[in-house]
mmCIF file of C-alpha atoms in Angstrom:
data_model
loop_
_atom_site.group_PDB
_atom_site.id
_atom_site.type_symbol
_atom_site.label_atom_id
_atom_site.label_comp_id
_atom_site.label_asym_id
_atom_site.label_seq_id
_atom_site.Cartn_x
_atom_site.Cartn_y
_atom_site.Cartn_z
ATOM 1 C CA MET A 1 148.470 108.139 162.909
ATOM 2 C CA MET A 2 148.065 111.842 162.292
ATOM 3 C CA ASN A 3 146.304 114.161 164.724
ATOM 4 C CA PHE A 4 143.454 115.838 162.845
ATOM 5 C CA SER A 5 144.332 119.224 164.355
ATOM 6 C CA GLU A 6 147.489 119.032 162.216
ATOM 7 C CA VAL A 7 145.254 119.039 159.145
ATOM 8 C CA ASP A 8 143.461 122.143 160.405
ATOM 9 C CA ARG A 9 146.789 123.912 160.906
ATOM 10 C CA TYR A 10 147.932 122.846 157.438
ATOM 11 C CA ILE A 11 144.739 124.129 155.808
ATOM 12 C CA LEU A 12 144.957 127.421 157.709
ATOM 13 C CA SER A 13 148.604 127.953 156.789
ATOM 14 C CA HIS A 14 147.880 127.233 153.100
ATOM 15 C CA MET A 15 144.514 128.992 152.893
ATOM 16 C CA ALA A 16 145.653 131.521 150.269
ATOM 17 C CA GLU A 17 146.764 128.745 147.927
ATOM 18 C CA GLN A 18 144.705 126.564 145.655
ATOM 19 C CA ILE A 19 144.738 123.876 148.341
ATOM 20 C CA ASN A 20 143.110 120.560 147.522
ATOM 21 C CA VAL A 21 142.959 116.948 148.624
ATOM 22 C CA VAL A 22 146.061 115.952 146.657
ATOM 23 C CA HIS A 23 148.172 118.629 148.389
ATOM 24 C CA ILE A 24 147.003 117.522 151.823
ATOM 25 C CA ALA A 25 147.422 113.817 151.060
ATOM 26 C CA ASP A 26 150.937 114.387 149.742
ATOM 27 C CA HIS A 27 151.910 116.471 152.751
ATOM 28 C CA PHE A 28 150.726 113.823 155.227
ATOM 29 C CA HIS A 29 151.883 110.871 153.091
ATOM 30 C CA PHE A 30 148.427 109.365 152.562
ATOM 31 C CA SER A 31 146.660 108.294 149.427
ATOM 32 C CA THR A 32 143.709 110.485 148.527
ATOM 33 C CA ALA A 33 141.403 107.558 149.342
ATOM 34 C CA GLN A 34 142.924 107.198 152.821
ATOM 35 C CA LEU A 35 142.638 110.926 153.410
ATOM 36 C CA TYR A 36 139.017 110.899 152.256
ATOM 37 C CA ARG A 37 138.181 108.162 154.789
ATOM 38 C CA ILE A 38 139.948 110.080 157.561
ATOM 39 C CA PHE A 39 138.010 113.254 156.763
ATOM 40 C CA VAL A 40 134.673 111.466 156.678
ATOM 41 C CA ARG A 41 135.437 109.665 159.937
ATOM 42 C CA GLU A 42 136.651 112.812 161.727
ATOM 43 C CA THR A 43 134.259 115.420 160.295
ATOM 44 C CA GLY A 44 131.405 113.651 158.532
ATOM 45 C CA ARG A 45 132.312 115.641 155.402
ATOM 46 C CA SER A 46 134.408 115.115 152.311
ATOM 47 C CA PRO A 47 137.791 116.860 152.260
ATOM 48 C CA GLN A 48 136.569 119.250 149.562
ATOM 49 C CA GLN A 49 133.510 120.251 151.586
ATOM 50 C CA TYR A 50 135.569 120.590 154.760
ATOM 51 C CA ILE A 51 138.076 122.882 153.019
ATOM 52 C CA MET A 52 135.293 125.012 151.534
ATOM 53 C CA ASP A 53 133.477 125.227 154.877
ATOM 54 C CA TYR A 54 136.746 126.185 156.574
ATOM 55 C CA LYS A 55 137.449 128.903 153.999
ATOM 56 C CA LEU A 56 133.951 130.347 154.203
ATOM 57 C CA GLU A 57 134.001 130.318 157.999
ATOM 58 C CA TYR A 58 137.281 132.217 157.874
ATOM 59 C CA GLY A 59 135.809 134.552 155.249
ATOM 60 C CA CYS A 60 132.840 135.315 157.513
ATOM 61 C CA ALA A 61 135.247 136.174 160.318
ATOM 62 C CA MET A 62 137.166 138.516 158.013
ATOM 63 C CA ILE A 63 133.920 140.221 156.929
ATOM 64 C CA ARG A 64 132.916 140.674 160.584
ATOM 65 C CA GLU A 65 136.259 142.376 161.270
ATOM 66 C CA ALA A 66 135.164 145.015 158.726
ATOM 67 C CA LYS A 67 138.698 145.948 157.711
ATOM 68 C CA TYR A 68 139.174 143.902 154.532
ATOM 69 C CA SER A 69 137.819 144.415 151.037
ATOM 70 C CA PHE A 70 136.097 141.501 149.338
ATOM 71 C CA ARG A 71 139.067 141.298 146.995
ATOM 72 C CA GLU A 72 141.477 140.953 149.936
ATOM 73 C CA ILE A 73 139.259 138.297 151.492
ATOM 74 C CA SER A 74 138.929 136.300 148.281
ATOM 75 C CA GLU A 75 142.717 136.399 147.783
ATOM 76 C CA ALA A 76 143.361 135.397 151.402
ATOM 77 C CA LEU A 77 141.070 132.396 150.913
ATOM 78 C CA GLY A 78 142.726 131.248 147.699
ATOM 79 C CA PHE A 79 140.001 132.183 145.237
ATOM 80 C CA ARG A 80 141.444 133.263 141.901
ATOM 81 C CA TYR A 81 138.595 135.664 141.265
ATOM 82 C CA GLU A 82 136.386 137.647 143.598
ATOM 83 C CA SER A 83 133.381 136.382 141.615
ATOM 84 C CA HIS A 84 134.286 132.779 142.559
ATOM 85 C CA PHE A 85 134.300 133.760 146.230
ATOM 86 C CA PHE A 86 130.895 135.448 145.844
ATOM 87 C CA ARG A 87 129.437 132.432 144.033
ATOM 88 C CA GLN A 88 130.710 129.897 146.601
ATOM 89 C CA PHE A 89 129.600 132.103 149.495
ATOM 90 C CA LYS A 90 126.096 132.453 148.026
ATOM 91 C CA ASN A 91 125.852 128.730 147.159
ATOM 92 C CA GLU A 92 126.945 127.585 150.614
ATOM 93 C CA LEU A 93 125.469 130.258 152.886
ATOM 94 C CA GLY A 94 122.454 131.440 150.895
ATOM 95 C CA VAL A 95 123.468 135.122 150.900
ATOM 96 C CA THR A 96 126.153 137.086 149.115
ATOM 97 C CA PRO A 97 129.134 138.434 151.055
ATOM 98 C CA SER A 98 127.652 141.932 150.601
ATOM 99 C CA GLU A 99 124.339 140.838 152.126
ATOM 100 C CA TYR A 100 126.191 139.134 154.973
ATOM 101 C CA LYS A 101 128.235 142.293 155.591
ATOM 102 C CA ARG A 102 125.072 144.446 155.699
ATOM 103 C CA HIS A 103 123.432 142.002 158.101
ATOM 104 C CA VAL A 104 126.476 141.979 160.386
ATOM 105 C CA ALA A 105 126.687 145.782 160.284
ATOM 106 C CA SER A 106 123.004 146.167 161.198
ATOM 107 C CA PHE A 107 123.353 143.609 163.976
ATOM 108 C CA MET A 108 126.427 145.362 165.347
ATOM 109 C CA GLY A 109 124.686 148.730 165.388
ATOM 110 C CA GLY A 110 125.807 150.038 162.031
ATOM 111 C CA ARG A 111 129.558 149.728 162.533
#
């Protein structure tokens, strides 16, 4: 049985790629159905949602560091286009990355 923290490490180390359920299942020698059940049991989310949540959480951290452009962030997270990153960010978090960055900057005293 695989330790779920191994999946986290795998996702993190392949974040810049177009990672998906098939890649993860192949790497850990599971069928996609088995992997789906493991994800739901361990996280309460589908693999796709878990990966997206993970990427956006990482993206928020990169925005808070205030040293990366949105293009660099979107590339680091495996989005082919910056617009895809913006759309997913807005859909999942309810604000654009630019709005999030302004909010963080105002909260941090304008840094």
